[in-house]
Structure formats: C-alpha cells, structure tokens
Amino acid sequence: MERGIFLYGKEHLTVGKALAICAGEIAGDLSAETRAKVVKSQQTVEEIVAKGKAVYGINTGFGPLCTTLISEEKTRLLQENILKSHSVGVGESVPDDISKLMLILKMNSLAQGYSGIAETTLDRIKWHIDNDIIPVVPSQGSVGASGDLAPLSHLFLPLIGLGEVMENGKKYDTLSVLQKHGLAPLELGPKEGLALINGTQFILAYAVKVVDRLHNCLDHADLIGAMMVEALLGSSKPFRPELHELRPFRGNQHVAARMTALLSDSEVMTSHANCSRVQDPYSLRCIPQVHGASRNAWLHLKELVEIELNSVTDNPVILDADLTISGGNFHGQPLAMALDYACLAASEIGNISDRRIYLSLEGTVDNVPKLLMKETGINSGFMIPQYTTAALASENKGLCFPASADSIPTSLGQEDHVSMGSIGGRKAYRVIENVEKILGIELLCAAQALDFHRPLKSSKIIGEMHSLVRKQVTHATVDRVFALDIEKTINIVKEGALLSVVRQEENYSTLKTNHHELFEVY
C-alpha cells in the first residue's frame, strides 16, 4: 500500500500528520515551488553578505556579540562554530521519536523560505528522517528562548559530521555512518547554523507528544471512570445533558455525553435505580467537570501547537534583501505556559483516578467487598496498589510547579527573559507517564469490582472492555504478585487497547458527541 505524501513548508501540518511522518506512515517531501522559495531565500542571504552591511547572525556574532562584524571569508566558519559551541547539552538522551520529531518540525519551519537555509541542507535533514538515522540529543540544557539552542545544536551536529546518531537501535559515531552511506559532511553557508539552532522544535516535539499521550489518557479516563461508576453502583443522573446545558463548557458536555452512552442499557445500573443513596462522592459525580476541565486544557494546547507547527520560529527572519527582522519568534513562552497548564490537567486526571481507586476499596457498596476481595485478613486484597497510585499522584503534584513561572537571564543579559518551556515539556511528559500507570491500576480495580455484580450484565461497551481485561488478567480471589497484573493493565492503557473496542463501528457511533471532532487528534 502506497504511503501518503506530506509537502513540507507548503501543506498544513497537524499533530496527527507529524506523528504519522515520524512513524513512517506518511512520507515528507519538498515541492518544486518550495524548493524555489528556499533557493531564493538563500540567495538573499548571499546578497547581504556581499554587500557587507551588518545583519545579525549572517555576518555578526551571536547574542552579546551581535555588534561584532564577521568578515565575508569567515562567515561559513562562524556557522560551523555555532553548532560546536552551542552543543552543551547534558543528561539522558531524549527518546528517538522526540529527536525525529524535532527533525520533522524543523524541516517544516525551514521549508517555508524565510530562513536562508540551503536546499542541500534540507535534503540532508530529509535523508536523516527518511532513513531513520536519528541524532542523539541530550535532554537538558535549553532555557526555551533564543530557540532550544543546546538540543538543536546536538540535533544538527551530524550535518557537519560530528555528534552521534542512532541507526537500527544502535548508537554510532556520525562520521562512520555517513561514510557507510557514501556521504560527506556538509559545509554550512551564511546564517545556516543560526537558522538550524534557533527555534522551538525541542519544546514543540514534546508538546506534540503531550497532545497525543494526554489525549489517550483522557479517553481512557472516561472509559475506566465509567466502568468504575458502574462497578460502584453510581448514578448516571449527573451526566444528563439538561444539567450540562446550564454550564456549557465544551469539555464537560463532551465527557458527560460519553458517560451517558457508556452506561446506557446496563443491567448493573438498572439494578439500583430505586436505591436510597442521594448522591455519589465527587470522584464519580463530578467526572464531567474534572475530566472536562482537563479536556479544555488539552484543547487549548492542541490549538497552540497547531499554530506553532506551521510557524517560522528562527531568527533573524529573511523577508528580502532590504528587510531582515531580528525579532523574538524563537521565544517559547506561548507553548511554555500551555504546557504547564496541560501538566496540571494531566495530574488532575491522576488525582481523581486515585480517589476512585480508594473509593472502590472501602466496602460500602452492595456486593463489592472491602479491599475488593471476599476473604481478607490473611489476604491484603487490593489495599497496596492504591499506595502506588497515591505515590504517583503525589509525585505528579511536585512536578506541577509551572516551569514558565521562572526566568534566569542568559547571554550576558541580552536574553534577559526566557520561557523554560523545555523543562515544562519534559515535566508534562513525565506526569503523563505517571497518569498512565494510575489509570492502569484503576482499570485493574474497576474490573475486579465489576466481577462481584455478575451475573448482571454491564452495558455493551463496558462489557466488551471488561472482557478485554479479563483475557489478560484473571479475577483475584487470593493475594498474588499484583505487579504482574498492574504491568498488563498499564500496557492496555499505554497501547490504547480499550480504544479498539470503542472504535468498532457500532460503539464509535454511539460515543460520538456534538464536540467529538473538536476533541480528536488529526
């Protein structure tokens, strides 16, 4: 089956398309029109150099050295030196898919023809993407302004034959890989080094992954939350549309409609229709308000990310030979603040999930025994998995301090306000990893609790989800090494396995809401 084609710098890039290129499901390419724009922009830079007029980053030093004029014969050396001198990253390397996304996102920005990059340089970046020869990039060192200087410098060291790359899961010295493929290091032209390392692609790559993985968490939180509502004999009334029309936040309405659909035609729900309970605890009753608020935060990030995916974020911007603008499009603040918001939104999904787990252990619901096991005393039941979720939720709270609230001046004061968005991106990613674990444990507990209502049938979708879990994890009647079960249910969440049930045609149509398309990743 032939892959689709995405044209860098010409077509509209979305989170879904960026991830598809990264996964090799779509091939990225450059149109003849884009190539012509790129060549014209490079020629404009050459004209500026020939005129000898000082233009930042083309024939001057960088940062506080912006008034130091560089001779024409040394402008190329300047670009190589900037890659070397700015490659100061430390810490563990970022995941390969983050590094590859950085290449893709930088490619799309440079291809718009405002950066003075050479066509041959874009072709070499494309070669790295197409052949999955991915630069090794340290995770720490960016302050999220003047571009993600350190990580982007490491990302593009391979262009000049330096640094390391990953090929087929193994790390190699770049020069040896280039030689194996019959390629030589590039010689960068004026401004190219600066164009490569100025930009928000480190922050943006993490933001793309946050949009994707938080979306998966939000979907699973609704599904698992509905399973827990059913298992704990909660009421479906708080999900009625009449209530949410009176406070019409889109995220709230979307979640409430999904909860109603998930719980419809359930024998378990019908069995307690006339019970004496007046209202449920907030962790059940307020699922639309809490999950919905996190969805609204997710939507805010997605909208900003999509703008950034199609923006020019290096500096200076080359409009023509007479107009170059040294501005601040590289500043990460627009994404930094949204990533901090998304980090909090993810953490709250973990917080309320932990509360539902705790609730399921109390033994106050008909048929559902304390600690989710009939014979306790000699057995601790599901007491201790909640310790794990409490630890994870607490760790997340510590990670929620907004990175964008901090700024430490750099570059001898020339760069006197920075976004720290790179730190915010990494923190949000880590919080989401913890939330996936919390949701996996909630899924384990919800499935266990639901078993005690049999032979009553669940709603169709919840029944199918429960069956999927039971194919991997059996009901527990005595203590066992629950870590093995937890690993399986966490993988169900991480891999989006429950969504395979939802995406069956009949189920999918049932769960589509008025705001469905708004809250999807495309």
Short mmCIF file of C-alpha atoms in Angstrom, two decimals:
data_model
loop_
_atom_site.label_atom_id
_atom_site.label_comp_id
_atom_site.label_asym_id
_atom_site.label_seq_id
_atom_site.Cartn_x
_atom_site.Cartn_y
_atom_site.Cartn_z
CA MET A 1 0.00 0.00 0.00
CA GLU A 2 1.46 3.34 -1.06
CA ARG A 3 2.17 5.87 1.65
CA GLY A 4 0.66 9.33 1.53
CA ILE A 5 2.87 12.37 0.93
CA PHE A 6 3.12 15.50 3.04
CA LEU A 7 4.76 18.55 1.44
CA TYR A 8 6.98 20.36 3.92
CA GLY A 9 6.57 24.12 4.06
CA LYS A 10 3.51 24.06 1.82
CA GLU A 11 0.76 21.95 3.38
CA HIS A 12 -0.82 22.45 6.80
CA LEU A 13 0.91 20.30 9.41
CA THR A 14 -1.13 18.87 12.28
CA VAL A 15 -0.24 16.78 15.31
CA GLY A 16 -1.62 13.69 13.63
CA LYS A 17 0.35 14.26 10.44
CA ALA A 18 3.59 14.97 12.35
CA LEU A 19 3.19 11.72 14.26
CA ALA A 20 2.35 9.84 11.06
CA ILE A 21 5.54 11.12 9.37
CA CYS A 22 7.50 10.15 12.47
CA ALA A 23 6.01 6.65 12.39
CA GLY A 24 6.77 6.25 8.67
CA GLU A 25 3.08 6.15 7.75
CA ILE A 26 3.40 9.33 5.65
CA ALA A 27 6.45 10.40 3.65
CA GLY A 28 7.58 14.01 3.78
CA ASP A 29 8.77 15.74 0.61
CA LEU A 30 9.59 19.16 -0.88
CA SER A 31 7.62 20.56 -3.82
CA ALA A 32 9.32 22.38 -6.71
CA GLU A 33 7.60 25.58 -5.55
CA THR A 34 9.02 25.18 -2.03
CA ARG A 35 12.49 24.45 -3.35
CA ALA A 36 12.36 27.66 -5.40
CA LYS A 37 11.42 29.69 -2.32
CA VAL A 38 14.25 28.11 -0.33
CA VAL A 39 16.80 28.84 -3.06
CA LYS A 40 15.60 32.44 -3.32
CA SER A 41 15.95 32.92 0.45
CA GLN A 42 19.49 31.53 0.40
CA GLN A 43 20.42 33.81 -2.48
CA THR A 44 19.10 36.77 -0.49
CA VAL A 45 21.47 35.87 2.35
CA GLU A 46 24.40 35.66 -0.10
CA GLU A 47 23.50 39.16 -1.37
CA ILE A 48 23.51 40.52 2.19
CA VAL A 49 26.96 39.04 2.80
CA ALA A 50 28.27 40.52 -0.45
CA LYS A 51 27.00 43.99 0.48
CA GLY A 52 28.85 43.83 3.81
CA LYS A 53 26.05 45.51 5.76
CA ALA A 54 25.86 44.17 9.32
CA VAL A 55 22.87 41.83 9.72
CA TYR A 56 22.53 39.82 12.92
CA GLY A 57 23.55 36.19 12.62
CA ILE A 58 24.61 36.46 8.99
CA ASN A 59 27.81 38.44 9.33
CA THR A 60 27.83 39.26 13.05
CA GLY A 61 28.50 37.30 16.21
CA PHE A 62 25.65 35.94 18.33
CA GLY A 63 23.89 37.12 21.48
CA PRO A 64 26.04 39.74 23.24
CA LEU A 65 28.47 39.53 20.29
CA CYS A 66 25.84 40.92 17.93
CA THR A 67 27.89 44.06 17.27
CA THR A 68 30.99 42.09 16.25
CA LEU A 69 31.23 42.13 12.45
CA ILE A 70 32.47 38.93 10.80
CA SER A 71 34.41 39.10 7.52
CA GLU A 72 32.91 37.50 4.39
CA GLU A 73 35.56 34.77 4.26
CA LYS A 74 34.80 33.73 7.87
CA THR A 75 31.01 33.69 7.70
CA ARG A 76 30.99 29.96 6.89
CA LEU A 77 33.32 29.13 9.77
CA LEU A 78 31.02 31.15 12.02
CA GLN A 79 28.11 28.82 11.22
CA GLU A 80 30.10 25.66 11.97
CA ASN A 81 31.41 27.17 15.21
CA ILE A 82 27.93 28.00 16.44
CA LEU A 83 26.93 24.33 16.21
CA LYS A 84 30.04 23.29 18.11
CA SER A 85 29.94 25.97 20.80
CA HIS A 86 26.21 25.58 21.50
CA SER A 87 26.34 21.77 21.81
CA VAL A 88 26.46 21.84 25.60
CA GLY A 89 23.53 19.56 26.49
CA VAL A 90 23.70 17.17 29.43
CA GLY A 91 21.61 14.38 30.90
CA GLU A 92 19.93 11.38 29.38
CA SER A 93 19.23 11.44 25.66
CA VAL A 94 15.68 12.22 24.59
CA PRO A 95 13.68 9.31 23.14
CA ASP A 96 14.39 8.65 19.46
CA ASP A 97 10.86 9.65 18.44
CA ILE A 98 11.29 13.04 20.11
CA SER A 99 14.56 13.58 18.23
CA LYS A 100 12.96 12.51 14.95
CA LEU A 101 10.00 14.81 15.55
CA MET A 102 12.46 17.67 16.09
CA LEU A 103 13.92 16.99 12.63
CA ILE A 104 10.45 16.90 11.05
CA LEU A 105 9.27 20.07 12.76
CA LYS A 106 12.44 21.99 11.92
CA MET A 107 12.17 20.79 8.33
CA ASN A 108 8.66 22.21 8.05
CA SER A 109 9.71 25.55 9.52
CA LEU A 110 12.82 25.98 7.37
CA ALA A 111 11.00 24.91 4.20
CA GLN A 112 8.76 27.96 4.36
CA GLY A 113 11.58 30.00 2.83
CA TYR A 114 12.31 32.70 5.40
CA SER A 115 15.47 31.26 6.93
CA GLY A 116 18.20 31.40 4.30
CA ILE A 117 18.81 27.67 4.55
CA ALA A 118 20.41 25.84 1.61
CA GLU A 119 18.42 23.33 -0.41
CA THR A 120 21.21 20.78 0.10
CA THR A 121 20.89 21.17 3.87
CA LEU A 122 17.16 20.46 3.75
CA ASP A 123 17.82 17.41 1.59
CA ARG A 124 20.29 16.10 4.15
CA ILE A 125 17.80 16.62 7.01
CA LYS A 126 15.20 14.79 4.90
CA TRP A 127 17.70 11.95 4.39
CA HIS A 128 18.02 11.56 8.17
CA ILE A 129 14.22 11.46 8.55
CA ASP A 130 13.58 9.09 5.65
CA ASN A 131 16.29 6.64 6.69
CA ASP A 132 15.65 6.76 10.44
CA ILE A 133 19.19 7.88 11.18
CA ILE A 134 18.36 9.90 14.23
CA PRO A 135 20.73 12.28 16.04
CA VAL A 136 21.42 11.72 19.74
CA VAL A 137 20.15 14.74 21.70
CA PRO A 138 20.74 15.33 25.44
CA SER A 139 17.58 16.22 27.34
CA GLN A 140 18.89 19.13 29.44
CA GLY A 141 20.39 22.49 28.55
CA SER A 142 17.64 24.54 26.92
CA VAL A 143 16.04 27.53 28.65
CA GLY A 144 13.38 27.78 25.95
CA ALA A 145 14.30 31.12 24.40
CA SER A 146 16.66 32.19 21.65
CA GLY A 147 15.40 28.86 20.49
CA ASP A 148 16.14 25.49 22.03
CA LEU A 149 19.80 26.21 21.35
CA ALA A 150 21.60 23.31 23.03
CA PRO A 151 19.32 20.43 21.94
CA LEU A 152 19.02 21.78 18.39
CA SER A 153 22.79 22.14 18.16
CA HIS A 154 23.21 18.47 19.07
CA LEU A 155 20.42 17.60 16.62
CA PHE A 156 22.33 19.14 13.74
CA LEU A 157 25.93 18.29 14.61
CA PRO A 158 25.62 15.26 12.27
CA LEU A 159 25.19 17.64 9.31
CA ILE A 160 28.84 18.64 9.74
CA GLY A 161 29.98 15.10 10.56
CA LEU A 162 30.04 15.48 14.35
CA GLY A 163 27.98 14.04 17.20
CA GLU A 164 26.28 10.66 17.37
CA VAL A 165 23.30 9.07 15.65
CA MET A 166 21.02 6.10 16.25
CA GLU A 167 20.60 3.58 13.42
CA ASN A 168 18.60 0.37 13.83
CA GLY A 169 18.52 0.85 17.58
CA LYS A 170 22.29 1.25 17.97
CA LYS A 171 24.40 4.34 18.64
CA TYR A 172 27.19 5.25 16.22
CA ASP A 173 29.68 8.00 15.61
CA THR A 174 28.15 10.18 12.88
CA LEU A 175 31.15 10.19 10.55
CA SER A 176 31.24 6.40 10.36
CA VAL A 177 27.55 6.29 9.42
CA LEU A 178 27.96 8.96 6.74
CA GLN A 179 30.93 7.10 5.26
CA LYS A 180 28.97 3.84 5.25
CA HIS A 181 26.25 5.52 3.20
CA GLY A 182 28.70 7.26 0.88
CA LEU A 183 28.01 10.76 2.20
CA ALA A 184 30.31 13.59 3.27
CA PRO A 185 29.71 16.23 5.96
CA LEU A 186 28.10 19.44 4.73
CA GLU A 187 29.73 22.85 4.65
CA LEU A 188 27.20 25.33 6.03
CA GLY A 189 26.66 28.66 4.32
CA PRO A 190 25.97 32.07 5.90
CA LYS A 191 23.19 32.04 8.54
CA GLU A 192 22.56 28.31 8.19
CA GLY A 193 23.96 27.37 11.58
CA LEU A 194 21.85 30.01 13.31
CA ALA A 195 18.73 29.01 11.35
CA LEU A 196 19.22 25.42 12.44
CA ILE A 197 19.55 26.07 16.17
CA ASN A 198 17.13 28.98 16.56
CA GLY A 199 13.59 27.71 17.05
CA THR A 200 11.21 25.95 19.42
CA GLN A 201 11.42 22.45 17.98
CA PHE A 202 12.53 20.77 21.23
CA ILE A 203 9.61 22.29 23.14
CA LEU A 204 7.30 21.63 20.21
CA ALA A 205 8.30 17.97 19.81
CA TYR A 206 7.44 17.37 23.47
CA ALA A 207 4.21 19.34 23.04
CA VAL A 208 3.21 17.12 20.10
CA LYS A 209 3.79 14.02 22.22
CA VAL A 210 1.94 15.58 25.16
CA VAL A 211 -1.07 16.30 22.94
CA ASP A 212 -1.08 12.70 21.73
CA ARG A 213 -0.46 10.88 25.01
CA LEU A 214 -2.65 13.14 27.12
CA HIS A 215 -5.45 12.58 24.63
CA ASN A 216 -5.03 8.83 25.14
CA CYS A 217 -5.17 9.34 28.93
CA LEU A 218 -8.30 11.47 28.68
CA ASP A 219 -10.07 8.88 26.55
CA HIS A 220 -9.10 6.08 28.91
CA ALA A 221 -10.05 8.11 31.97
CA ASP A 222 -13.60 8.39 30.62
CA LEU A 223 -13.78 4.69 29.76
CA ILE A 224 -12.30 3.45 33.04
CA GLY A 225 -14.25 6.05 35.02
CA ALA A 226 -17.50 4.75 33.50
CA MET A 227 -16.50 1.20 34.39
CA MET A 228 -15.90 2.33 37.98
CA VAL A 229 -19.24 4.20 38.14
CA GLU A 230 -20.99 1.03 37.06
CA ALA A 231 -18.99 -1.16 39.46
CA LEU A 232 -19.60 1.15 42.44
CA LEU A 233 -23.30 1.50 41.62
CA GLY A 234 -23.04 5.20 40.95
CA SER A 235 -25.79 7.32 39.50
CA SER A 236 -25.89 8.32 35.83
CA LYS A 237 -28.08 11.36 36.56
CA PRO A 238 -25.13 13.77 36.98
CA PHE A 239 -24.29 13.09 33.33
CA ARG A 240 -27.67 14.19 31.96
CA PRO A 241 -27.41 16.80 29.17
CA GLU A 242 -30.02 19.04 30.84
CA LEU A 243 -27.55 19.67 33.68
CA HIS A 244 -24.62 20.48 31.43
CA GLU A 245 -26.61 22.78 29.18
CA LEU A 246 -26.75 25.07 32.21
CA ARG A 247 -22.94 25.25 32.34
CA PRO A 248 -21.93 24.59 28.74
CA PHE A 249 -18.19 24.07 28.83
CA ARG A 250 -17.36 22.01 25.77
CA GLY A 251 -15.13 19.54 27.60
CA ASN A 252 -17.74 18.94 30.30
CA GLN A 253 -20.51 18.36 27.77
CA HIS A 254 -18.32 16.00 25.75
CA VAL A 255 -17.42 13.88 28.77
CA ALA A 256 -20.97 13.85 30.14
CA ALA A 257 -22.37 12.66 26.80
CA ARG A 258 -19.74 9.91 26.63
CA MET A 259 -20.52 8.77 30.18
CA THR A 260 -24.22 8.57 29.39
CA ALA A 261 -23.53 6.50 26.28
CA LEU A 262 -21.08 4.22 28.08
CA LEU A 263 -23.55 3.45 30.88
CA SER A 264 -26.71 3.03 28.78
CA ASP A 265 -28.58 -0.32 28.76
CA SER A 266 -26.66 -1.65 31.76
CA GLU A 267 -28.36 -4.24 33.96
CA VAL A 268 -25.97 -3.29 36.74
CA MET A 269 -27.11 0.35 36.59
CA THR A 270 -30.79 -0.63 36.40
CA SER A 271 -30.43 -2.90 39.45
CA HIS A 272 -30.10 0.07 41.84
CA ALA A 273 -32.38 2.56 40.07
CA ASN A 274 -34.58 2.96 43.13
CA CYS A 275 -31.91 2.79 45.84
CA SER A 276 -31.88 5.21 48.78
CA ARG A 277 -28.50 6.81 48.01
CA VAL A 278 -28.95 10.54 47.47
CA GLN A 279 -25.64 11.38 45.76
CA ASP A 280 -22.23 9.96 44.96
CA PRO A 281 -18.80 11.18 46.05
CA TYR A 282 -17.24 13.78 43.78
CA SER A 283 -14.83 11.35 42.13
CA LEU A 284 -17.86 9.71 40.48
CA ARG A 285 -20.39 12.53 40.35
CA CYS A 286 -18.01 15.20 39.05
CA ILE A 287 -16.30 13.21 36.31
CA PRO A 288 -17.63 15.59 33.59
CA GLN A 289 -16.42 18.66 35.46
CA VAL A 290 -12.94 17.30 36.27
CA HIS A 291 -12.25 15.27 33.12
CA GLY A 292 -13.92 18.03 31.12
CA ALA A 293 -11.67 20.74 32.57
CA SER A 294 -8.63 18.69 31.60
CA ARG A 295 -10.04 18.25 28.11
CA ASN A 296 -10.46 22.02 27.81
CA ALA A 297 -6.79 22.44 28.79
CA TRP A 298 -5.81 19.79 26.24
CA LEU A 299 -7.78 21.60 23.54
CA HIS A 300 -6.01 24.86 24.36
CA LEU A 301 -2.61 23.19 23.95
CA LYS A 302 -3.63 21.44 20.73
CA GLU A 303 -4.74 24.70 19.14
CA LEU A 304 -1.49 26.47 20.05
CA VAL A 305 0.64 23.53 18.93
CA GLU A 306 -1.03 23.54 15.54
CA ILE A 307 -0.16 27.23 15.09
CA GLU A 308 3.45 26.55 16.09
CA LEU A 309 3.71 23.56 13.75
CA ASN A 310 3.15 25.90 10.81
CA SER A 311 5.22 28.85 12.03
CA VAL A 312 8.68 30.25 11.34
CA THR A 313 10.49 30.39 14.68
CA ASP A 314 14.13 31.12 13.86
CA ASN A 315 15.89 34.48 13.86
CA PRO A 316 16.52 36.71 12.01
CA VAL A 317 13.69 36.26 9.52
CA ILE A 318 14.70 36.97 5.91
CA LEU A 319 11.89 38.75 4.07
CA ASP A 320 14.03 40.19 1.26
CA ALA A 321 17.48 41.71 0.70
CA ASP A 322 16.33 45.01 2.19
CA LEU A 323 14.29 43.66 5.10
CA THR A 324 15.53 41.22 7.69
CA ILE A 325 13.89 41.29 11.10
CA SER A 326 15.68 40.28 14.27
CA GLY A 327 12.68 39.57 16.47
CA GLY A 328 11.62 37.00 19.03
CA ASN A 329 9.72 34.27 17.20
CA PHE A 330 12.04 31.76 18.86
CA HIS A 331 10.71 32.58 22.34
CA GLY A 332 8.97 29.56 23.83
CA GLN A 333 6.50 31.39 26.09
CA PRO A 334 3.32 30.65 24.05
CA LEU A 335 3.94 26.91 24.37
CA ALA A 336 5.61 27.05 27.79
CA MET A 337 2.54 28.39 29.57
CA ALA A 338 0.19 25.99 27.77
CA LEU A 339 2.43 23.02 28.62
CA ASP A 340 2.31 23.96 32.30
CA TYR A 341 -1.49 24.09 32.03
CA ALA A 342 -1.54 20.68 30.33
CA CYS A 343 0.78 19.29 33.00
CA LEU A 344 -1.72 20.32 35.69
CA ALA A 345 -4.60 18.93 33.60
CA ALA A 346 -2.86 15.56 33.34
CA SER A 347 -2.07 15.49 37.05
CA GLU A 348 -5.72 16.10 37.94
CA ILE A 349 -6.78 13.09 35.87
CA GLY A 350 -4.41 11.03 38.01
CA ASN A 351 -5.68 12.63 41.23
CA ILE A 352 -9.34 11.81 40.62
CA SER A 353 -8.45 8.33 39.37
CA ASP A 354 -6.61 7.63 42.64
CA ARG A 355 -9.70 8.81 44.57
CA ARG A 356 -11.91 6.37 42.66
CA ILE A 357 -9.49 3.55 43.41
CA TYR A 358 -9.61 4.42 47.12
CA LEU A 359 -13.41 4.55 46.96
CA SER A 360 -13.57 1.07 45.43
CA LEU A 361 -11.70 -0.38 48.43
CA GLU A 362 -13.98 0.95 51.18
CA GLY A 363 -16.50 -1.89 51.08
CA THR A 364 -19.53 0.42 51.32
CA VAL A 365 -21.14 -0.65 48.03
CA ASP A 366 -23.55 -3.60 47.86
CA ASN A 367 -21.85 -6.82 46.69
CA VAL A 368 -18.39 -5.17 46.47
CA PRO A 369 -16.29 -6.37 49.44
CA LYS A 370 -13.77 -4.31 51.34
CA LEU A 371 -10.37 -4.28 49.59
CA LEU A 372 -12.08 -5.94 46.58
CA MET A 373 -11.60 -9.45 47.98
CA LYS A 374 -14.06 -11.63 49.90
CA GLU A 375 -11.53 -13.26 52.22
CA THR A 376 -9.26 -10.67 53.80
CA GLY A 377 -7.09 -10.79 56.87
CA ILE A 378 -4.75 -13.41 55.58
CA ASN A 379 -5.14 -11.59 52.24
CA SER A 380 -4.50 -7.85 51.89
CA GLY A 381 -6.52 -7.73 48.69
CA PHE A 382 -6.14 -4.57 46.61
CA MET A 383 -5.03 -2.38 49.51
CA ILE A 384 -1.47 -1.81 48.36
CA PRO A 385 -1.98 -0.94 44.66
CA GLN A 386 -3.63 2.24 45.95
CA TYR A 387 -0.41 3.06 47.81
CA THR A 388 1.27 3.08 44.42
CA THR A 389 -1.29 5.41 42.90
CA ALA A 390 -1.05 7.70 45.93
CA ALA A 391 2.74 7.83 45.45
CA LEU A 392 2.39 8.56 41.74
CA ALA A 393 -0.26 11.24 42.31
CA SER A 394 1.92 12.88 44.93
CA GLU A 395 4.95 12.81 42.64
CA ASN A 396 2.87 14.50 39.96
CA LYS A 397 1.86 17.28 42.32
CA GLY A 398 5.52 18.07 42.88
CA LEU A 399 6.05 18.23 39.12
CA CYS A 400 3.19 20.71 38.62
CA PHE A 401 5.11 23.80 39.67
CA PRO A 402 5.00 25.86 36.46
CA ALA A 403 8.37 25.96 34.73
CA SER A 404 7.26 29.10 32.87
CA ALA A 405 6.98 30.98 36.18
CA ASP A 406 10.78 31.05 36.30
CA SER A 407 13.26 33.03 34.22
CA ILE A 408 17.04 33.27 34.64
CA PRO A 409 18.83 35.80 32.39
CA THR A 410 21.38 34.37 29.94
CA SER A 411 23.74 35.65 27.23
CA LEU A 412 25.18 38.39 29.44
CA GLY A 413 21.71 39.91 29.79
CA GLN A 414 20.94 40.07 26.07
CA GLU A 415 18.48 37.25 26.65
CA ASP A 416 17.06 38.55 29.90
CA HIS A 417 13.72 36.72 29.90
CA VAL A 418 13.46 33.07 28.96
CA SER A 419 10.50 30.67 28.95
CA MET A 420 11.88 27.43 30.44
CA GLY A 421 9.37 25.72 28.13
CA SER A 422 11.80 22.88 27.50
CA ILE A 423 11.57 21.96 31.19
CA GLY A 424 7.78 22.31 31.10
CA GLY A 425 7.59 19.94 28.14
CA ARG A 426 9.69 17.28 29.82
CA LYS A 427 7.75 17.61 33.09
CA ALA A 428 4.37 17.29 31.39
CA TYR A 429 5.60 14.19 29.56
CA ARG A 430 6.73 12.63 32.83
CA VAL A 431 3.43 13.42 34.57
CA ILE A 432 1.53 11.76 31.72
CA GLU A 433 3.67 8.63 32.07
CA ASN A 434 2.66 8.51 35.74
CA VAL A 435 -1.01 9.05 34.90
CA GLU A 436 -0.91 6.10 32.50
CA LYS A 437 0.22 3.97 35.44
CA ILE A 438 -2.51 5.30 37.75
CA LEU A 439 -5.19 4.64 35.11
CA GLY A 440 -3.82 1.12 34.59
CA ILE A 441 -4.27 0.40 38.30
CA GLU A 442 -7.77 1.89 38.27
CA LEU A 443 -8.63 -0.39 35.35
CA LEU A 444 -7.43 -3.39 37.38
CA CYS A 445 -9.57 -2.38 40.38
CA ALA A 446 -12.63 -1.49 38.30
CA ALA A 447 -12.58 -4.88 36.55
CA GLN A 448 -12.25 -6.64 39.93
CA ALA A 449 -15.13 -4.64 41.43
CA LEU A 450 -17.36 -5.29 38.44
CA ASP A 451 -16.95 -9.05 38.81
CA PHE A 452 -18.95 -9.02 42.06
CA HIS A 453 -22.13 -7.90 40.26
CA ARG A 454 -22.30 -10.89 37.99
CA PRO A 455 -24.50 -12.40 36.57
CA LEU A 456 -25.92 -8.91 35.94
CA LYS A 457 -24.68 -7.63 32.59
CA SER A 458 -22.75 -4.44 32.05
CA SER A 459 -23.52 -2.03 29.26
CA LYS A 460 -22.36 -3.34 25.88
CA ILE A 461 -19.17 -1.27 25.65
CA ILE A 462 -18.17 -1.71 29.29
CA GLY A 463 -18.82 -5.44 28.98
CA GLU A 464 -16.50 -5.65 25.98
CA MET A 465 -13.82 -3.63 27.76
CA HIS A 466 -14.10 -5.87 30.82
CA SER A 467 -13.73 -8.96 28.64
CA LEU A 468 -10.61 -7.49 27.05
CA VAL A 469 -9.07 -7.01 30.50
CA ARG A 470 -10.03 -10.49 31.61
CA LYS A 471 -8.25 -12.03 28.63
CA GLN A 472 -5.01 -10.76 30.15
CA VAL A 473 -5.72 -10.57 33.89
CA THR A 474 -7.89 -13.03 35.83
CA HIS A 475 -10.09 -12.24 38.82
CA ALA A 476 -8.11 -12.40 42.08
CA THR A 477 -9.54 -14.47 44.95
CA VAL A 478 -6.30 -14.52 46.98
CA ASP A 479 -3.16 -12.38 47.15
CA ARG A 480 -0.64 -12.72 44.35
CA VAL A 481 2.17 -10.64 42.86
CA PHE A 482 -0.07 -7.82 41.69
CA ALA A 483 2.85 -6.05 39.98
CA LEU A 484 2.46 -8.54 37.12
CA ASP A 485 -1.24 -7.68 36.73
CA ILE A 486 -0.51 -3.97 37.03
CA GLU A 487 2.08 -4.14 34.25
CA LYS A 488 -0.51 -5.71 31.94
CA THR A 489 -3.24 -3.16 32.66
CA ILE A 490 -0.79 -0.25 32.33
CA ASN A 491 0.15 -1.59 28.89
CA ILE A 492 -3.54 -1.77 27.98
CA VAL A 493 -3.76 1.96 28.70
CA LYS A 494 -0.44 2.94 27.07
CA GLU A 495 -1.19 0.97 23.90
CA GLY A 496 -4.75 2.30 23.67
CA ALA A 497 -6.21 -1.22 23.71
CA LEU A 498 -9.58 -0.18 25.16
CA LEU A 499 -9.98 2.19 22.24
CA SER A 500 -10.04 -0.81 19.89
CA VAL A 501 -13.38 -1.69 21.50
CA VAL A 502 -14.62 1.88 21.19
CA ARG A 503 -13.62 2.13 17.54
CA GLN A 504 -15.87 -0.73 16.48
CA GLU A 505 -18.36 0.88 14.14
CA GLU A 506 -21.45 0.46 16.32
CA ASN A 507 -19.67 1.61 19.50
CA TYR A 508 -17.94 4.51 17.75
CA SER A 509 -21.20 5.98 16.50
CA THR A 510 -22.70 5.63 19.98
CA LEU A 511 -19.88 7.61 21.59
CA LYS A 512 -19.72 10.45 19.05
CA THR A 513 -20.80 13.69 20.68
CA ASN A 514 -21.55 17.19 19.39
CA HIS A 515 -17.95 18.10 20.22
CA HIS A 516 -16.40 14.85 19.01
CA GLU A 517 -14.25 16.20 16.19
CA LEU A 518 -13.00 19.07 18.33
CA PHE A 519 -11.50 16.63 20.82
CA GLU A 520 -9.80 14.32 18.33
CA VAL A 521 -6.17 14.25 17.14
CA TYR A 522 -5.91 14.58 13.36
#
